Short mmCIF file of C-alpha atoms in Angstrom, two decimals:
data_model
loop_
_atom_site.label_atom_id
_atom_site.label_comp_id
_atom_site.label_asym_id
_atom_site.label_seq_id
_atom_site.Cartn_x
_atom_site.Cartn_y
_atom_site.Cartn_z
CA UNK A 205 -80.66 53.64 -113.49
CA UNK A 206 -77.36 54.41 -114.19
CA UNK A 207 -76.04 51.62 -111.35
CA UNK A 208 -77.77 49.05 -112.57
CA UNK A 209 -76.64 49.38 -116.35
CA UNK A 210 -72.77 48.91 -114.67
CA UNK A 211 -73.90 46.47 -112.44
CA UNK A 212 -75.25 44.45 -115.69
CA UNK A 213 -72.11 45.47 -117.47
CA UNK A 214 -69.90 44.19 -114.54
CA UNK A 215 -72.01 41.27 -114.72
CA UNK A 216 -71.92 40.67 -118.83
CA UNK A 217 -68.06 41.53 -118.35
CA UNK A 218 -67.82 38.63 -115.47
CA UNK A 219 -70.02 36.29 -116.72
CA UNK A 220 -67.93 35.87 -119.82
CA UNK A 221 -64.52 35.64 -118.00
CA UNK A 222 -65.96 33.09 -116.25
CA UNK A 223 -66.82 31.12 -118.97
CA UNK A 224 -63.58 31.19 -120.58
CA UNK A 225 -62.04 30.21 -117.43
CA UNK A 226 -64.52 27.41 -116.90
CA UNK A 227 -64.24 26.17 -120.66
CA UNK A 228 -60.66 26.46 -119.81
CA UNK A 229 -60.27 24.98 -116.62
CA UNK A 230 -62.67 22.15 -118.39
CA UNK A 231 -60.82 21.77 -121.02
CA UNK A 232 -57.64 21.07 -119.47
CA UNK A 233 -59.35 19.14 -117.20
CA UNK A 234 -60.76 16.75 -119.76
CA UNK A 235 -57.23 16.76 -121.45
CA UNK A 236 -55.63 15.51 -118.21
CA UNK A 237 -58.70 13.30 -117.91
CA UNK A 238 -57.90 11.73 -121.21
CA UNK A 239 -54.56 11.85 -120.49
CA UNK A 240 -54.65 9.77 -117.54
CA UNK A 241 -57.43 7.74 -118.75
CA UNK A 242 -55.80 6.39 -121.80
CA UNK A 243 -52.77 5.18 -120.28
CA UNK A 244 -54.61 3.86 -117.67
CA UNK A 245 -56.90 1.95 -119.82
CA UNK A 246 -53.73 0.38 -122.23
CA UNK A 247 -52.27 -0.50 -119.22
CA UNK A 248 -55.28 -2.68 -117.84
CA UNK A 249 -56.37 -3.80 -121.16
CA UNK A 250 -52.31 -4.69 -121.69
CA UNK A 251 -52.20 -6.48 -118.10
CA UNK A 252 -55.45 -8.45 -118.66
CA UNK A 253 -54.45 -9.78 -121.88
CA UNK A 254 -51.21 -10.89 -120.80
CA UNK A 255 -52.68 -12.46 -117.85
CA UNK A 256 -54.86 -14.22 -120.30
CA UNK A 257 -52.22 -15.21 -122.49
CA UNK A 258 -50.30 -16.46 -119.34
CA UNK A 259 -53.21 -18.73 -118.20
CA UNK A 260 -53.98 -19.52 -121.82
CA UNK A 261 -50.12 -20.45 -122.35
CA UNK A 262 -49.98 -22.09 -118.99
CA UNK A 263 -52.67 -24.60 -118.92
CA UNK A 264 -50.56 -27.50 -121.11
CA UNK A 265 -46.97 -27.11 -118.98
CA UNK A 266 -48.77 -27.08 -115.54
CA UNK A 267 -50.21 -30.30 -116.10
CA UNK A 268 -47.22 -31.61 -118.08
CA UNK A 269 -44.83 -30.25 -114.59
CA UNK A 270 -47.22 -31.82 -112.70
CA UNK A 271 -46.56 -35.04 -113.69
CA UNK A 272 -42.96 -35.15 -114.01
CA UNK A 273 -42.85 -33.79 -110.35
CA UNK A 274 -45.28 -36.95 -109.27
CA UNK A 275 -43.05 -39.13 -111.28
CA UNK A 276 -39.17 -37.65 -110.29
CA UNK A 277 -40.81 -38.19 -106.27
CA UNK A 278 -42.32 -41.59 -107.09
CA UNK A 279 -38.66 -42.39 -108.52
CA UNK A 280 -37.05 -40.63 -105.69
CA UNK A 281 -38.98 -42.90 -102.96
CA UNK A 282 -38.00 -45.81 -105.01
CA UNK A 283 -34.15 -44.64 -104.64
CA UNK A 284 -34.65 -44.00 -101.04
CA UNK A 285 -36.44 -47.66 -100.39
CA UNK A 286 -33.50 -49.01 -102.44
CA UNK A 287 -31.00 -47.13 -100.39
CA UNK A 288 -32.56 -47.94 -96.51
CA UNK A 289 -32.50 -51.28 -98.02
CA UNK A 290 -29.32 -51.60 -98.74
CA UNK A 291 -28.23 -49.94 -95.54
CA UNK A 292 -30.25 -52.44 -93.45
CA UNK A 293 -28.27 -55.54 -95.47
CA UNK A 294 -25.23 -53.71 -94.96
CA UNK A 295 -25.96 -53.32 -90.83
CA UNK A 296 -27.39 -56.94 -91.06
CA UNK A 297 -23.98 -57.75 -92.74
CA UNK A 298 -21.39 -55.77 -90.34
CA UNK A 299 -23.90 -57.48 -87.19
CA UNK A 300 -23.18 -60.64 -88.67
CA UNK A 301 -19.56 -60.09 -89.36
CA UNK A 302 -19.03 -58.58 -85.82
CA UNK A 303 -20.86 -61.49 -84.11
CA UNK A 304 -18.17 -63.71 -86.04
CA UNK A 305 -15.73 -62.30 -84.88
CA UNK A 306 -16.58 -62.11 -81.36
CA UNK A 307 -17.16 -65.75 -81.63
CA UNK A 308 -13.81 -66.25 -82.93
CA UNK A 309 -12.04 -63.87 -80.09
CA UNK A 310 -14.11 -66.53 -77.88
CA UNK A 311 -12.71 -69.11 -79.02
CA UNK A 312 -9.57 -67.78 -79.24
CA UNK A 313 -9.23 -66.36 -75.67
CA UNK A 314 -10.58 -70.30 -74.81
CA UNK A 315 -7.76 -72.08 -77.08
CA UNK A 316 -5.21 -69.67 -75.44
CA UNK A 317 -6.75 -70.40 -71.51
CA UNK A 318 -6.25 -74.17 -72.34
CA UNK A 319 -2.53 -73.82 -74.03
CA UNK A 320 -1.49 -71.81 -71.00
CA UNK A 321 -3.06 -74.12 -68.22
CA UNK A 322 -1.78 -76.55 -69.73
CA UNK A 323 1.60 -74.87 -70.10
CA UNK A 324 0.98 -74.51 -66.87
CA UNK A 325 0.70 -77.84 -65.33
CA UNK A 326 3.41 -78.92 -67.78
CA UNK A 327 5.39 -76.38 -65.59
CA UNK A 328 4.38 -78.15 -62.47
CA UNK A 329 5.11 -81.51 -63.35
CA UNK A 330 8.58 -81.55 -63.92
CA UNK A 331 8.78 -80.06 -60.17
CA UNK A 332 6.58 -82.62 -59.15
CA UNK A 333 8.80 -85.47 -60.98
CA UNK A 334 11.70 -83.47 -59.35
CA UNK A 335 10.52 -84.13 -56.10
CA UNK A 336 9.31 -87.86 -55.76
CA UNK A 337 12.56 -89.18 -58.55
CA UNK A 338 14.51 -89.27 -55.52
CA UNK A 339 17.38 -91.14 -56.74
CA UNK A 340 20.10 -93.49 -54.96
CA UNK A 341 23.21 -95.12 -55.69
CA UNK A 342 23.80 -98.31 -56.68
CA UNK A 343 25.83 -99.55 -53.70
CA UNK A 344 25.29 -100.59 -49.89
CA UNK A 345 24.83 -97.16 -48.92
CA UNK A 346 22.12 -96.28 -51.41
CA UNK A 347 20.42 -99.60 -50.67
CA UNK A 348 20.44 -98.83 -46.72
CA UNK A 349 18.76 -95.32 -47.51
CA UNK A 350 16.34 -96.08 -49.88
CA UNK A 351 15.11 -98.92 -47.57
CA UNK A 352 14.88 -96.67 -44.68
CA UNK A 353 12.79 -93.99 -46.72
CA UNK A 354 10.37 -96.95 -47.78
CA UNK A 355 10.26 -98.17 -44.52
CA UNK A 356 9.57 -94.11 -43.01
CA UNK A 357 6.38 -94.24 -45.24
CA UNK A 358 5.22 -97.61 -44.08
CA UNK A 359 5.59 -97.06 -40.43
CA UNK A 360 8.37 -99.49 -40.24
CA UNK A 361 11.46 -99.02 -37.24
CA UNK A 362 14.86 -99.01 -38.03
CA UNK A 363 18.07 -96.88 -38.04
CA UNK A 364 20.86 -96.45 -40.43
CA UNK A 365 23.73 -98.60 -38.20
CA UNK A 366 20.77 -101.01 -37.02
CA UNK A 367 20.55 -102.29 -40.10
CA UNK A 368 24.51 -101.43 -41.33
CA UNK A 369 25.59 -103.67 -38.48
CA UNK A 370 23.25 -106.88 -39.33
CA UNK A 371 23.58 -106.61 -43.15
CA UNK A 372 27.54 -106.94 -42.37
CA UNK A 373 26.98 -109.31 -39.82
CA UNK A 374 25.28 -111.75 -42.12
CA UNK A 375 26.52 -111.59 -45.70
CA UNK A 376 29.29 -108.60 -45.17
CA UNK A 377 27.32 -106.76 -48.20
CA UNK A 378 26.82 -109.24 -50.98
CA UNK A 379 23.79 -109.24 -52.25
CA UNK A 380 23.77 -112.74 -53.72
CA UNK A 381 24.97 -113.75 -50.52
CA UNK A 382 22.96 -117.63 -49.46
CA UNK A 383 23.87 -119.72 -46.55
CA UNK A 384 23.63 -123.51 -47.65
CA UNK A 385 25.17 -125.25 -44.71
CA UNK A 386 22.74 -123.84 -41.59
CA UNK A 387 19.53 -125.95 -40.87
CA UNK A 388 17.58 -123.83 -43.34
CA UNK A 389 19.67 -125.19 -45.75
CA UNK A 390 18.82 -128.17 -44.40
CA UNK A 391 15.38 -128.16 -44.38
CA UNK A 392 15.25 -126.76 -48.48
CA UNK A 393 14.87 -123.18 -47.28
CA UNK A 394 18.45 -121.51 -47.12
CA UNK A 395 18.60 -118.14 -46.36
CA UNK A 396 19.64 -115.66 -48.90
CA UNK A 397 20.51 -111.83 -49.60
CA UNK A 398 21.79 -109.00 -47.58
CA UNK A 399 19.92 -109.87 -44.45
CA UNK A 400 19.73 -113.78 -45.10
CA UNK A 401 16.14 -114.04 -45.31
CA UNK A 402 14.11 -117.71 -45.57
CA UNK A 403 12.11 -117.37 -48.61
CA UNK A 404 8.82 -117.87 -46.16
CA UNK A 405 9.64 -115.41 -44.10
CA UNK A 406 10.29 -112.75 -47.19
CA UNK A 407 7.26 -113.71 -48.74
CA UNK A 408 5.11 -113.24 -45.50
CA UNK A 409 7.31 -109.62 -44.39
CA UNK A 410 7.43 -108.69 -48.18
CA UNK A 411 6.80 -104.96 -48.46
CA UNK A 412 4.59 -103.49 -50.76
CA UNK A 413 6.28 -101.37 -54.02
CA UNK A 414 9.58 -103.28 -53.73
CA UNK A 415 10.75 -106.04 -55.77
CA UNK A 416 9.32 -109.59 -55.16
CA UNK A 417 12.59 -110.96 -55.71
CA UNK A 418 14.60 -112.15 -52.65
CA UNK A 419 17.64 -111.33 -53.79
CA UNK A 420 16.82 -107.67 -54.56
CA UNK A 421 19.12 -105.72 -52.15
CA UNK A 422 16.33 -102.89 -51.18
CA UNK A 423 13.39 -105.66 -50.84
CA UNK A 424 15.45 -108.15 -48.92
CA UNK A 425 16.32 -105.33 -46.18
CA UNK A 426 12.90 -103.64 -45.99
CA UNK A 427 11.26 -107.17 -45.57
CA UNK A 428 13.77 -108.07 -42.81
CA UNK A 429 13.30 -104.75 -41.28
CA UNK A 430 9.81 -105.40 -41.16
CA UNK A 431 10.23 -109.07 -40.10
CA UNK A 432 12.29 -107.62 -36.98
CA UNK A 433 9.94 -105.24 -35.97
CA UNK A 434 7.78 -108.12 -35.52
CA UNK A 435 9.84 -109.85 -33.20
CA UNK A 436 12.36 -107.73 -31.82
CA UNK A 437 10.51 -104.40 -32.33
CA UNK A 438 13.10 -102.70 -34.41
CA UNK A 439 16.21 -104.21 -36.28
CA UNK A 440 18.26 -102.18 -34.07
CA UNK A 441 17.68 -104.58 -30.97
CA UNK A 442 19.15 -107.70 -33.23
CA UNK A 443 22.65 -108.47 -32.48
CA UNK A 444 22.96 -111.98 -33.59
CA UNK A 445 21.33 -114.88 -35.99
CA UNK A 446 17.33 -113.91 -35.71
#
């Protein structure tokens, strides 16, 4: 009897320790509960209405940002059409321009070909000229050379003294020389020049590029030459009257 009246004691005794320390432990509990729970809640109610009052605020300048994005890149592409056009005019432009001048470096590398051929064959010329204006003097000797040199080129015979020899022989170097007591002279036909030629006889031995007059001292020795050759076979086998 006695142990169970302490054990009930012990039991009243714990029992209400308990319960203080449970009301306690509950009551600090709910305090933290509300403590935490308040915040909590201010801060998701606070969040949600500024999100709301973001979207809210937000709807007009979206749509407004929007559109001047759309427009500022339709303007854009317009700048950059404008631009790649104008860079293709200017490359069409600088093609063109570098086209002209390659034409003009053409036909200035052809003007300057022509000027310097023909420089050129002006430079040739004059040694050409040089060459063939073989020139002679105006005396017996000059007339005995240039006749043999005309005579070389025609394939006629003859020497230098062959035909020094005759020309003295007959009119001792006069050019105007004419014989008008022989029988030619006789007969209408005297003879005449260095080599006193009969005009027939000049006209049928006349030589061609010298002078058609008889009296010419180079053309009255190359057509004598030539009349020799004929009969004598060069003018250095005539000796006498022929």
């Amino acid at each position: 009897m006695p142990k169970n009246i302490l054990n009930r004691a012990y039991s009243r005794t714990l029992t209400k320790q308990h319960k203080i320390a449970i009301a306690g432990v509950g009551a600090l509990g709910a305090a933290a509960l509300a403590f935490t729970a308040v915040p909590g809640n201010a801060q998701t109610v606070t969040t949600d209405a500024a999100a709301t009052q973001q979207v809210h605020y937000a709807d007009t300048p979206v749509k407004d940002v929007k559109g001047s994005l759309t427009d500022r890149l339709a303007g854009q592409t317009t700048k950059l059409d404008a631009v790649a056009k104008q860079q293709a005019e200017a490359k069409k432009q600088a093609a063109a321009k570098q086209a002209e001048a390659k034409k003009q470096a053409a036909a200035k590398k052809a003007a300057q070909e022509r000027a310097d051929k023909a420089a050129s064959r002006s430079a040739q010329r004059p040694a050409m000229q040089m060459v063939a204006a073989k020139t002679y003097t105006n005396n017996l000797d000059g007339w005995i050379r240039q006749s043999l040199d005309i005579m070389k080129s025609k394939g006629i015979p003859g020497s230098y003294h062959g035909l020094h020899k005759n020309i003295m022989r007959e009119s001792s170097g006069n050019p105007m020389a004419i014989n008008d007591w022989d029988i030619n002279a006789i007969n209408g036909i005297p003879s005449k020049g260095l080599l006193q030629v009969i005009p027939p006889t000049f006209k049928a031995y006349h030589v061609p590029g010298t002078s058609w007059n008889i009296y010419d001292p180079v053309a009255n020795i190359t057509a004598a030459a030539n009349y020799a050759a004929d009969k004598y076979g060069t003018i250095d086998n005539v000796n006498s009257a022929y």
